[in-house]
CSV table of C-alpha atoms in Angstrom, one decimal:
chain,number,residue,atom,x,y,z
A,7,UNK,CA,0.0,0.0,0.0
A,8,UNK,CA,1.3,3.4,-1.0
A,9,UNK,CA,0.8,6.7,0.8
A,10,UNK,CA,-2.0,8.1,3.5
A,11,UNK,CA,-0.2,10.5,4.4
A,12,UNK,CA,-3.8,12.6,6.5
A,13,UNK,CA,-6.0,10.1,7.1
A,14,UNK,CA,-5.1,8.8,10.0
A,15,UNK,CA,-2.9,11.6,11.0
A,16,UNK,CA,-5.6,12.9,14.2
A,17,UNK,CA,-6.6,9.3,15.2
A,18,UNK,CA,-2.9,8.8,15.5
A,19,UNK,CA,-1.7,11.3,17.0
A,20,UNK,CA,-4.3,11.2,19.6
A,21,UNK,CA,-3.9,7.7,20.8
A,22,UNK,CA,0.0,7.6,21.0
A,23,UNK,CA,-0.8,10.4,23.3
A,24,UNK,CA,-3.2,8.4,25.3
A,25,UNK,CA,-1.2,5.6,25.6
A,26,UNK,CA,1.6,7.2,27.0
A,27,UNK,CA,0.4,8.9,29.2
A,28,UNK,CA,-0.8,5.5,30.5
A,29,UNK,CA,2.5,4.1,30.4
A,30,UNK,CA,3.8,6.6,32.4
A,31,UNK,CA,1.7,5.9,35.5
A,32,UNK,CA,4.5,3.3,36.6
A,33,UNK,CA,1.9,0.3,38.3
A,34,UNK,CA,-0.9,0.5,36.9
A,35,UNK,CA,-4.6,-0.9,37.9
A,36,UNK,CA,-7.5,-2.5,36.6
A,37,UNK,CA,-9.0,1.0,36.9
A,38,UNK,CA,-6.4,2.7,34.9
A,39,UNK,CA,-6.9,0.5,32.3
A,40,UNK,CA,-10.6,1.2,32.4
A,41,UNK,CA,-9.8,4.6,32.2
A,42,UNK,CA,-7.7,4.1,29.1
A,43,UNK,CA,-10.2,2.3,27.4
A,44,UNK,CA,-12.8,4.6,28.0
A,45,UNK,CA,-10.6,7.3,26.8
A,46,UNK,CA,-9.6,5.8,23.5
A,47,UNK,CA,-13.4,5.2,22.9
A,48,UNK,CA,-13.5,9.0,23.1
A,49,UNK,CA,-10.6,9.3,20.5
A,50,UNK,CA,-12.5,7.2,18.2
A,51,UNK,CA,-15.7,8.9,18.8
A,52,UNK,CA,-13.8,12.4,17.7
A,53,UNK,CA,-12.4,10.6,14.7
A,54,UNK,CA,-15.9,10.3,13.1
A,55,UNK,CA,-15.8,6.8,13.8
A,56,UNK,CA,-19.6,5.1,14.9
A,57,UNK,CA,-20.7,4.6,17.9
A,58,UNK,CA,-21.6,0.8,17.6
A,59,UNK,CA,-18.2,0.5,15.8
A,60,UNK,CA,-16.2,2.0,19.1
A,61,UNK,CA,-18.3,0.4,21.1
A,62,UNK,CA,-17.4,-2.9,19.4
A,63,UNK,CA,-14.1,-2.4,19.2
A,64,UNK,CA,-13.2,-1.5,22.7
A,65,UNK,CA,-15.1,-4.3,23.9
A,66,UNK,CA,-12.9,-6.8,22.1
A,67,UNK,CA,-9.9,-5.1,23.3
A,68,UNK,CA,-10.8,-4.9,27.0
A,69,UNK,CA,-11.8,-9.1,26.4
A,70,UNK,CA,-7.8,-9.4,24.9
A,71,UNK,CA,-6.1,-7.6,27.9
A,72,UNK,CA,-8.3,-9.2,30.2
A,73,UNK,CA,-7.4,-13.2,28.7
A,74,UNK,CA,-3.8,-12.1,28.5
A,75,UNK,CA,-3.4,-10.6,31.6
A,76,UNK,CA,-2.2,-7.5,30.7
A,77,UNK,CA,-1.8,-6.0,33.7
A,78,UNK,CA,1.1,-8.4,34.5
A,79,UNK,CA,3.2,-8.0,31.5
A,80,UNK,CA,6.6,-6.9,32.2
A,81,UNK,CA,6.1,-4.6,29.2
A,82,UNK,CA,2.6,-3.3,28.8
A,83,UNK,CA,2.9,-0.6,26.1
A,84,UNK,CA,4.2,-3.4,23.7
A,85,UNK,CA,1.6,-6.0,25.0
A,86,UNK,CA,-1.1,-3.2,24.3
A,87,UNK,CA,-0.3,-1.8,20.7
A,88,UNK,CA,-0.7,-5.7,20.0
A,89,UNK,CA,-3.6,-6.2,21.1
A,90,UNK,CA,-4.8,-3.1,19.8
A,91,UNK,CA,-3.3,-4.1,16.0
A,92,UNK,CA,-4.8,-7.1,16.3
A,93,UNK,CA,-8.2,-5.9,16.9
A,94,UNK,CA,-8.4,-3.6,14.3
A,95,UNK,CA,-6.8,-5.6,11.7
A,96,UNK,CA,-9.9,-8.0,12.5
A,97,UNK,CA,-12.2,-5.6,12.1
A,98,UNK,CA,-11.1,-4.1,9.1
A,99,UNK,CA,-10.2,-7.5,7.5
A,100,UNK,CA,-11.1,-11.1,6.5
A,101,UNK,CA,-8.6,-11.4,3.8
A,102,UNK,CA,-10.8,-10.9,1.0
A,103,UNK,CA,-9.6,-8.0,-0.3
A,104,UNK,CA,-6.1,-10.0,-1.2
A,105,UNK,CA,-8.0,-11.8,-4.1
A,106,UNK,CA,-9.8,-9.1,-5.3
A,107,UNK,CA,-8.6,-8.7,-9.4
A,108,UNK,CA,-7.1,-11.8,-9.4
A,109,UNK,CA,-10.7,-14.3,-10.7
A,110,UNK,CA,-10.4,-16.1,-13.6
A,111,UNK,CA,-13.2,-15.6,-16.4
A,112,UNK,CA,-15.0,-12.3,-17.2
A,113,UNK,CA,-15.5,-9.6,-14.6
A,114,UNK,CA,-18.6,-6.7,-14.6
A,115,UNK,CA,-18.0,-4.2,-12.5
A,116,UNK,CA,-20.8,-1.8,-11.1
A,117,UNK,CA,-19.2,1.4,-9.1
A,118,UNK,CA,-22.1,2.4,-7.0
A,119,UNK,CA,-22.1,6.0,-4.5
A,120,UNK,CA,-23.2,8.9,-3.5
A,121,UNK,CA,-22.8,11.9,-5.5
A,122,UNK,CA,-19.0,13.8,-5.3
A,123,UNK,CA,-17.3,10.4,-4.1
A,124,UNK,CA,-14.8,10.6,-7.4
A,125,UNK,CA,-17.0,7.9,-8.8
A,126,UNK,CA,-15.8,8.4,-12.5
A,127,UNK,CA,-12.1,9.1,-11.6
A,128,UNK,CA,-12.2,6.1,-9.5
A,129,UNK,CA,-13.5,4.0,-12.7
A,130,UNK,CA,-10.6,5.2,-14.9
A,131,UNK,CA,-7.9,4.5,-11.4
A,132,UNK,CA,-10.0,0.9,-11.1
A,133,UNK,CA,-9.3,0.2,-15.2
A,134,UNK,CA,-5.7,1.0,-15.3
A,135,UNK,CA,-5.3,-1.3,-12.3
A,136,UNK,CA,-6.7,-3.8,-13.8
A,137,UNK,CA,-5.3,-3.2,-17.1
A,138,UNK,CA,-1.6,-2.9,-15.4
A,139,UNK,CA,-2.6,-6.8,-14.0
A,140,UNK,CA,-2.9,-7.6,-17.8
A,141,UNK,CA,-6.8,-7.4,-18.1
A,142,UNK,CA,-8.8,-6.0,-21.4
A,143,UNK,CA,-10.7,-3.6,-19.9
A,144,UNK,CA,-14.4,-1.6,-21.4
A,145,UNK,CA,-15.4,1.4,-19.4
A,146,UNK,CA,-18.9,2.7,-19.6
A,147,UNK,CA,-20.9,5.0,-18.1
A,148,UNK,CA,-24.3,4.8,-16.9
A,149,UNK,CA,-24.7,8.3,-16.3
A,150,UNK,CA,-27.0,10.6,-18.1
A,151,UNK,CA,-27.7,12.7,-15.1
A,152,UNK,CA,-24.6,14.7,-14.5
A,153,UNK,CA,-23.9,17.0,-17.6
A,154,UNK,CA,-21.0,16.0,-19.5
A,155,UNK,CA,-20.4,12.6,-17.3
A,156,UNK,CA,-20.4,10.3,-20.2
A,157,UNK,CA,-17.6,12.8,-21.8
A,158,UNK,CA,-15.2,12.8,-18.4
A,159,UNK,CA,-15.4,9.4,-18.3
A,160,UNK,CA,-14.1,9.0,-22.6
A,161,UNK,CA,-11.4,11.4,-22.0
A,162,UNK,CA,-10.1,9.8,-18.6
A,163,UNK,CA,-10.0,6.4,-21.0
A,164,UNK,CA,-7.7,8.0,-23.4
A,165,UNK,CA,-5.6,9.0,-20.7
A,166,UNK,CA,-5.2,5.5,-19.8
A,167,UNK,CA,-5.5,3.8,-23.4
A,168,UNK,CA,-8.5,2.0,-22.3
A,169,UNK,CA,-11.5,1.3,-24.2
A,170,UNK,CA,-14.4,3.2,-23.3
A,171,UNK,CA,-18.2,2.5,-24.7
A,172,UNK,CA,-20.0,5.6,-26.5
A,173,UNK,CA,-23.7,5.8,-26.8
A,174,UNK,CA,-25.2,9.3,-27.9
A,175,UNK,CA,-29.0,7.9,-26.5
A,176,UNK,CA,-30.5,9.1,-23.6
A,177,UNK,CA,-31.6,6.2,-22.0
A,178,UNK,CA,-30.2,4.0,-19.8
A,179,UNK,CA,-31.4,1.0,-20.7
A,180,UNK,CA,-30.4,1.5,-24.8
A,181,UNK,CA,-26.7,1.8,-23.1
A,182,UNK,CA,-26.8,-0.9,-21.0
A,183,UNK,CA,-28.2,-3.2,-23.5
A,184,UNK,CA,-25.7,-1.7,-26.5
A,185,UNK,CA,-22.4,-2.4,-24.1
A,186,UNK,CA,-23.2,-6.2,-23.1
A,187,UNK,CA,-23.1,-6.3,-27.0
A,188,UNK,CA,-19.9,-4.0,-27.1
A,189,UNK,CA,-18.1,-5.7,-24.5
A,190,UNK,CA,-17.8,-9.2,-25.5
A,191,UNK,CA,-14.2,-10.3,-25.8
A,192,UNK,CA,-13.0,-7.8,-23.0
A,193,UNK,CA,-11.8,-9.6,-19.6
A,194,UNK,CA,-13.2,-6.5,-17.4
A,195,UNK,CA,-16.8,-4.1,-18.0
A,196,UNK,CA,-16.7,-1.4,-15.4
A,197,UNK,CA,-20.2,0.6,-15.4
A,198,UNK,CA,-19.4,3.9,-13.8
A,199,UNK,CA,-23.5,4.8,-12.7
A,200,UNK,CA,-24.7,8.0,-11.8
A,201,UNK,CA,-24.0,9.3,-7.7
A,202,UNK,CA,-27.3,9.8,-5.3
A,203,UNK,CA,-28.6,9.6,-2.6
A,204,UNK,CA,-29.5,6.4,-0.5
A,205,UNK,CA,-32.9,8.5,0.2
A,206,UNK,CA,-33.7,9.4,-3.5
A,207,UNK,CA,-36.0,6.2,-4.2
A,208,UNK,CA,-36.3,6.3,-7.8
A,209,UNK,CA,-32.6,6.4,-8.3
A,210,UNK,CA,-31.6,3.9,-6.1
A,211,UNK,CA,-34.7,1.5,-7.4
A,212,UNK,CA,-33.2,2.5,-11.0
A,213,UNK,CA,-29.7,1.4,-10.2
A,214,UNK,CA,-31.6,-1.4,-8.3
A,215,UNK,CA,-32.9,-3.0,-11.7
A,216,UNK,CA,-29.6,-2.4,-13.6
A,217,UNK,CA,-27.8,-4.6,-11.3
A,218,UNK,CA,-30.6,-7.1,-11.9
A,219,UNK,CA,-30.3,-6.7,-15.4
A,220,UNK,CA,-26.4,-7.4,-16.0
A,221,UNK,CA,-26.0,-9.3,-12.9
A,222,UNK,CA,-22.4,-7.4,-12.1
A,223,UNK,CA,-19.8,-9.9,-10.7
A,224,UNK,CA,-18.9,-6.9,-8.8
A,225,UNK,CA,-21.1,-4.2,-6.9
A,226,UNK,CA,-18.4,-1.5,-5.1
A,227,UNK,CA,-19.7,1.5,-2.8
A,228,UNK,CA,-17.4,4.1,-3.8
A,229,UNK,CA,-17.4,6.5,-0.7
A,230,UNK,CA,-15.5,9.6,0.1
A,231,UNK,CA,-13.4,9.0,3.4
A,232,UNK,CA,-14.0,12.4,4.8
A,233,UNK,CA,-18.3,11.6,5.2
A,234,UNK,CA,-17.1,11.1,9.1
A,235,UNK,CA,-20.5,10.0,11.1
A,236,UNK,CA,-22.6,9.8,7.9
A,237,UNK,CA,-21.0,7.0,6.7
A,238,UNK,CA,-23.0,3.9,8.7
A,239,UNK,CA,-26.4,5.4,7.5
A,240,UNK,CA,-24.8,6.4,3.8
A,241,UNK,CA,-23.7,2.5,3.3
A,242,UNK,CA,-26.6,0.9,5.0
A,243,UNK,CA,-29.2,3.2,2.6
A,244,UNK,CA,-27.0,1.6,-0.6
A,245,UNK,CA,-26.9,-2.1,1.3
A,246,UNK,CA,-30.8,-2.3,1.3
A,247,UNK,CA,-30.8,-2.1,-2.3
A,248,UNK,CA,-28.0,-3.4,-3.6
A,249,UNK,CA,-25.5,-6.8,-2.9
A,250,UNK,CA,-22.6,-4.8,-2.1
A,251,UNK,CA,-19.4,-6.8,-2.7
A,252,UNK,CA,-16.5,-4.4,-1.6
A,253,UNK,CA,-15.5,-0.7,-0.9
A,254,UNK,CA,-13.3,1.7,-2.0
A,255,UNK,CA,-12.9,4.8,-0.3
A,256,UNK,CA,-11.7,8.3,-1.7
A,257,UNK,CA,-9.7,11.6,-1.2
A,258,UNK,CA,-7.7,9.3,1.7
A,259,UNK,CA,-4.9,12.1,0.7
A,260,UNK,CA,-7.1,14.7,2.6
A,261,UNK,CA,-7.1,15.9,6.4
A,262,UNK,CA,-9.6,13.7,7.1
A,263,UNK,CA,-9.8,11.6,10.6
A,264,UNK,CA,-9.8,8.4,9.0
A,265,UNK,CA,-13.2,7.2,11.2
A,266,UNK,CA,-15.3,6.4,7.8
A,267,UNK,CA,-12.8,3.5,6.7
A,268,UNK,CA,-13.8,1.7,10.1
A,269,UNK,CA,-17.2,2.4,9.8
A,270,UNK,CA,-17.6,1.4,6.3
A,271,UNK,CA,-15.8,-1.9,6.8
A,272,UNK,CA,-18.1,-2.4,10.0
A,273,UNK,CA,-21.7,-1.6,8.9
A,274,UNK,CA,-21.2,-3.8,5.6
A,275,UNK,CA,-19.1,-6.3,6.4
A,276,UNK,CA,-17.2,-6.5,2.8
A,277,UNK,CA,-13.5,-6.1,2.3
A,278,UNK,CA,-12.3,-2.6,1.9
A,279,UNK,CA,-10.4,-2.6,-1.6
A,280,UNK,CA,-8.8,0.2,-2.3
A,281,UNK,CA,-7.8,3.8,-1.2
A,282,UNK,CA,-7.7,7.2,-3.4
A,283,UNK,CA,-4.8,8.7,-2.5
A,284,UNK,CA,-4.3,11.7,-4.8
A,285,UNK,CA,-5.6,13.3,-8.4
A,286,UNK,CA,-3.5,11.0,-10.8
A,287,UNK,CA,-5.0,8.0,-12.3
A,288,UNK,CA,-1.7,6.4,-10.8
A,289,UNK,CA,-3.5,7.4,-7.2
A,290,UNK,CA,-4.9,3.8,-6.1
A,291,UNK,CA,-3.5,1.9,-3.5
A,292,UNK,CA,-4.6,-1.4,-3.0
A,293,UNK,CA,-5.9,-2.1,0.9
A,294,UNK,CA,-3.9,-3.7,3.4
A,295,UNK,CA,-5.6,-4.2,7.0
A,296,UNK,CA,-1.9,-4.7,8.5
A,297,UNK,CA,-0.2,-1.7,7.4
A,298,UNK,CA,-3.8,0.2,8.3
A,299,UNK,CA,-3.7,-0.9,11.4
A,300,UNK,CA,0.7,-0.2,12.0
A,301,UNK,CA,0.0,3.5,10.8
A,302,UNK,CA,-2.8,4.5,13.5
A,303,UNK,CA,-1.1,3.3,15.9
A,304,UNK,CA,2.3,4.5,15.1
A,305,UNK,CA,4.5,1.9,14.7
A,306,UNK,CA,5.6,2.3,11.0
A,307,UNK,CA,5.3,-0.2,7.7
A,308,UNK,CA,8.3,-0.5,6.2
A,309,UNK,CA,6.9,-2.9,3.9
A,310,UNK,CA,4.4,0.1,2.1
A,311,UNK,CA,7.9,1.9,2.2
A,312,UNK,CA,9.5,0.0,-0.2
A,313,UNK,CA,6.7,-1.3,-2.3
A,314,UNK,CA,6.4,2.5,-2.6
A,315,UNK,CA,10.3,2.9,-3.5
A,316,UNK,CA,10.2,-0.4,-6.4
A,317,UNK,CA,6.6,1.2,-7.8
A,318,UNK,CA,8.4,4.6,-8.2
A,319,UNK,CA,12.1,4.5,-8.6
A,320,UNK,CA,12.2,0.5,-10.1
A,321,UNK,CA,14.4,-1.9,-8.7
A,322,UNK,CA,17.1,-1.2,-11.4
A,323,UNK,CA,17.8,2.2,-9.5
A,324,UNK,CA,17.4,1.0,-6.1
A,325,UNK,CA,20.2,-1.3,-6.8
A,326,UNK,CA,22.7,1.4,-8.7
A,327,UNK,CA,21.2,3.3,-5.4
A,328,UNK,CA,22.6,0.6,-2.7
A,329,UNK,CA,25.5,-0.2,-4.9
A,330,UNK,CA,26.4,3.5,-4.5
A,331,UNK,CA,25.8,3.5,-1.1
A,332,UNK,CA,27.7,0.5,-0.6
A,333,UNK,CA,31.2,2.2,-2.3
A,334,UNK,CA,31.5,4.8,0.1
A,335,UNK,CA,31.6,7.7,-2.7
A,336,UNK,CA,28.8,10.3,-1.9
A,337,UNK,CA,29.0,13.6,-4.2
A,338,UNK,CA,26.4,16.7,-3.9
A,339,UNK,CA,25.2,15.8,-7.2
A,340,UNK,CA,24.3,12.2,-5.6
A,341,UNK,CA,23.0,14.4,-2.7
A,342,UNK,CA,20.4,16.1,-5.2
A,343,UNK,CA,19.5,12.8,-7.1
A,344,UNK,CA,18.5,11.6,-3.4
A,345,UNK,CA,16.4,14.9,-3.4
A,346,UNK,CA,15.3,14.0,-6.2
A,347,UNK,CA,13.8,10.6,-5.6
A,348,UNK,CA,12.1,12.0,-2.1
A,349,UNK,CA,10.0,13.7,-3.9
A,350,UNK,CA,8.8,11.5,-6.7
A,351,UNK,CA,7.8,9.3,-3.8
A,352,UNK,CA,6.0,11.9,-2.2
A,353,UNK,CA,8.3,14.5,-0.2
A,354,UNK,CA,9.8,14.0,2.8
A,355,UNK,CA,6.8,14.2,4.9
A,356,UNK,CA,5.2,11.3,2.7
A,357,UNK,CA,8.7,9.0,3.9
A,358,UNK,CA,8.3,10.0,7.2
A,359,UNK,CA,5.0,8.9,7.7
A,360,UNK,CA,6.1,5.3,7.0
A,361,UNK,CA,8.5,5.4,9.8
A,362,UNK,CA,7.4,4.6,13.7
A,363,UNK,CA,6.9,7.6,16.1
A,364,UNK,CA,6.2,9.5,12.8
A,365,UNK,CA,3.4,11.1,14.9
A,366,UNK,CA,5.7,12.8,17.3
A,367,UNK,CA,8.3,14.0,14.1
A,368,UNK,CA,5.8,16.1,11.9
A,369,UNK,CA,7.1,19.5,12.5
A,370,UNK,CA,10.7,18.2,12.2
A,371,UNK,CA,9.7,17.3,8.9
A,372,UNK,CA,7.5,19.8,7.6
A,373,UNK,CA,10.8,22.2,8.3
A,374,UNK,CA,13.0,19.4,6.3
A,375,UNK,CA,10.8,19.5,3.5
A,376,UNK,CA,11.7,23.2,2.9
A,377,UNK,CA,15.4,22.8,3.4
A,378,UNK,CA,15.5,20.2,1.1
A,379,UNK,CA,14.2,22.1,-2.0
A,380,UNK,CA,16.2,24.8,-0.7
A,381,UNK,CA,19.9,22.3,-1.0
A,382,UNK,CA,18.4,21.6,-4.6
A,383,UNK,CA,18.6,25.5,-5.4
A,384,UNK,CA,22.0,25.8,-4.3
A,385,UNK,CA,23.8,22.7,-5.3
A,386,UNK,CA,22.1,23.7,-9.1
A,387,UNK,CA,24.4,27.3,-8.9
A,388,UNK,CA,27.4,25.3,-8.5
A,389,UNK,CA,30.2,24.6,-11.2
A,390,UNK,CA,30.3,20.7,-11.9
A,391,UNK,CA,33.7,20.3,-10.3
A,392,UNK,CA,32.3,22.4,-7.2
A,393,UNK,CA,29.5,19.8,-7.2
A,394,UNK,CA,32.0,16.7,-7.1
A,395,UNK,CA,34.8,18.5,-5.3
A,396,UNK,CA,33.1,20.9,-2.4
A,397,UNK,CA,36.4,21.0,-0.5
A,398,UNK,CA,37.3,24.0,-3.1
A,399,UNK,CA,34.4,25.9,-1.8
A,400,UNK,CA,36.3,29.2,-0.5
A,401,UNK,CA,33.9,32.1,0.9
A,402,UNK,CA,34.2,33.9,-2.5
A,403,UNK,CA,32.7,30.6,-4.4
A,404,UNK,CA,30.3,30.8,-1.3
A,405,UNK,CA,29.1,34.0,-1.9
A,406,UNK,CA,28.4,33.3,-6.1
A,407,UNK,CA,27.0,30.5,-5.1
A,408,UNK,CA,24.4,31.9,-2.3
A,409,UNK,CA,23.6,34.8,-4.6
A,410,UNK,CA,23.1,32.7,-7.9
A,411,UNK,CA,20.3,30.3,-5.8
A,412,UNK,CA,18.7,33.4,-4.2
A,413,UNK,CA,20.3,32.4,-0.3
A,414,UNK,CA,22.6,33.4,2.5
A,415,UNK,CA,25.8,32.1,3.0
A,416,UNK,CA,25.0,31.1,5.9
A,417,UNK,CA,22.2,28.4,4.3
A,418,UNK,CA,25.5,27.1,1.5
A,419,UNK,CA,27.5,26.5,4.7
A,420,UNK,CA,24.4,24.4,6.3
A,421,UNK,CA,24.1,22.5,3.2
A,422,UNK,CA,27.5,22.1,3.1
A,423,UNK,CA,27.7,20.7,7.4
A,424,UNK,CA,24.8,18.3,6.3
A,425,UNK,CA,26.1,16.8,3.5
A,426,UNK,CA,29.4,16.1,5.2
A,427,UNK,CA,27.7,14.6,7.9
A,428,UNK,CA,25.9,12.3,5.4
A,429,UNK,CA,29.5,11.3,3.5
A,430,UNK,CA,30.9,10.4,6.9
A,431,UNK,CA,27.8,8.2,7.6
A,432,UNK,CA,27.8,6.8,4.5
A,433,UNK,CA,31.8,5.8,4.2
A,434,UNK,CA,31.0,4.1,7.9
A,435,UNK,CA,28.4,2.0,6.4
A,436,UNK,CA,30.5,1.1,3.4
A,437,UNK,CA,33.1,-0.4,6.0
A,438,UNK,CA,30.9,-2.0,7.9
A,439,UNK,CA,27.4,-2.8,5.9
A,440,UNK,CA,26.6,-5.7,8.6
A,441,UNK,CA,26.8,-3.5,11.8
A,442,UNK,CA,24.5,-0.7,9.6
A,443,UNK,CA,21.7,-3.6,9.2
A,444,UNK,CA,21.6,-4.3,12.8
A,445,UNK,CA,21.2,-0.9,13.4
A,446,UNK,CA,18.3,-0.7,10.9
A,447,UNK,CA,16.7,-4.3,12.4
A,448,UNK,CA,16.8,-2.3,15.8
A,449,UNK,CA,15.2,0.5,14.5
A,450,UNK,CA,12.5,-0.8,13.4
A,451,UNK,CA,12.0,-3.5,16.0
A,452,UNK,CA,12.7,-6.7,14.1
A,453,UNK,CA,14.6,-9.4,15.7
């Protein structure tokens, strides 16, 4: 799973500070725990999440601590986040999701929601997914409500190279029945309908018959993740009309507080699929209860990290990358090139988030984030032999150099302390690469 950088950003942030707050106590009680509990169900309460849902959850986490005997663990704060992982990755997965995409024979799709979820950019996101897994793939929209839907939906297909069904009638049925014509010899038919509301009984009884008619192999609710409380009544308005088969859940890249995805997954009990997680038809990460679960409570997922790293950069470059890093030879322009590749994968604040205690690091990073782009300004006014030799860098070079990237001297001479502290870490890994993995295994809490 790529990037969610927002959506759990309050959630998180709110129970780390819980927690350690508990931990702090020294010995703590039966009632403390109580406490804690009772205070987390709070948290989720403010995050939007459902009141059943917190209810639920809590209840199965206070059962855990009590079978395990929490209380008498020599390290509770570990023994806690466990039990709390483990919980939600039960409620927010069966391991369904995992097979979603990869059925043999053909697939129909129906993307079902209210209106403003992203339903037609989620169609063309859903159709290069499946086309990138190798699948033929027919777009067609069901739309003839929202002006000019029909035309998004073509021009998001060329953007993509995928096939997309034009009809100039008015009426749905005449589509519908003219694309199971068109889409014979395609693997994939993804109906994009129109949005409305679960109270609008026409529309939904509309939509109702459709999915009777082409009997989809597929019904998703496409829902927007920042619906907070709505959500539960939203999905269970859509459930009593149609046999929902999965979720995907949009605009995950926004400051949002993340309760929908728990109430969505709870009120309908089908997998969560996939997350939005930006404008480009690229933006679609594929849902994973475990790294979910690692990122609220702030323990990292490395794993996310480097699918994230191979999907962007390729593995041919993270190997010239580690081969690099492995020699010991670290120039500015390899310093900029490492800029570089931070922000294709999102910026620095994107990395961060990937990383445990990333909660407690945001404003440390924010202020990176700036500096970075700042380096890239000043390492591009330097002469190429500047750039590989920085050792020749006298205060007069300093001075050209500040004033040609718009700085003070003062900023080349930070640049220049940080990237010598970066050589000398890198020349000690390159002498000793086992003792740097230990150190990384520590880090990150492996064994």
């Amino acid at each position: 799973m790529r990037f969610l950088l927002f959506v759990f950003k309050f959630l998180t942030t709110q129970l780390v500070s819980s927690i350690a707050s508990f931990i702090k106590r020294g010995k703590v009680s039966q009632g403390d725990l109580d406490v804690l509990l009772l205070d987390i169900e709070n948290i989720l309460l403010e995050c939007d999440v459902a009141l059943d849902v917190a209810e639920y959850l809590i209840a199965q986490i206070k059962n855990k601590c009590l079978e395990s005997n929490l209380l008498k663990k020599s390290d509770i704060a570990t023994e806690l986040r466990k039990i709390f992982r483990e919980e939600l990755i039960l409620l927010l997965s069966d391991g369904e999701e995992r097979k979603w995409g990869q059925r043999v024979g053909k697939m129909s799709i129906f993307l079902v929601g209210p209106q403003g979820s992203g339903k037609t950019t989620t169609a063309a996101k859903l159709a290069l997914y499946l086309k990138n897994l190798g699948k033929s793939v027919l777009l067609v929209s069901l739309d003839v409500y929202r002006p000019a839907a029909r035309e998004q939906l073509n021009l998001l297909a060329k953007d993509i190279s995928v096939d997309c069904f034009e009809y100039k009638g008015r009426y749905i049925h005449d589509i519908e029945n003219n694309a199971t014509e068109k889409s014979k010899g395609y693997d994939v038919v993804l109906y994009d309908t129109a949005g409305c509301s679960s109270s609008d009984i026409d529309m939904m009884n509309e939509i109702q018959k459709l999915c009777r008619r082409v009997c989809p192999t597929d019904i998703i609710f496409v829902a927007d993740s920042m619906m907070g409380q709505s959500a539960v009544k939203v999905s269970k308005g859509f459930l009593d009309y149609m046999n929902i088969t999965g979720s995907i859940l949009t605009k995950s890249d926004s400051d949002t507080r993340g309760g929908a995805i728990l109430s969505i997954r709870y009120t309908t009990g089908k997998p969560l699929l996939f997350f939005g997680t930006g404008e480009k038809l690229q933006d679609l990460e594929k849902f994973n209860a475990d790294s979910v679960a690692a990122r609220i409570l702030d323990m990292g997922d490395i794993d996310s990290l480097w699918q994230k790293a191979q999907n962007t950069l390729g593995n041919n470059a993270i190997e010239k990358g580690t081969k690099k890093l492995l020699s010991g030879v670290f120039t500015l322009e390899d310093y900029v090139e490492h800029i570089a590749n931070i922000k294709k994968m999102g910026g620095a604040k994107k990395l961060a988030s990937f990383l445990p205690g990333a909660s407690s690091r945001a404003a440390e990073v924010s202020l990176e984030e700036g500096i970075l782009s700042k380096h890239t300004a000043i390492v591009s006014s330097m002469t190429k032999k500047e750039r590989v030799s920085p050792a020749i860098l006298n205060a007069s070079r300093k001075r050209r150099i500040a004033e040609g990237a718009g700085v003070s001297v003062r900023d080349v001479n930070q640049l220049l302390e940080k990237f010598s502290h970066m050589s000398s870490l890198i020349k000690n890994i390159s002498s000793n690469p086992a003792h740097f993995l230990k150190n990384v295994q520590s880090f990150l809490g492996k064994k």
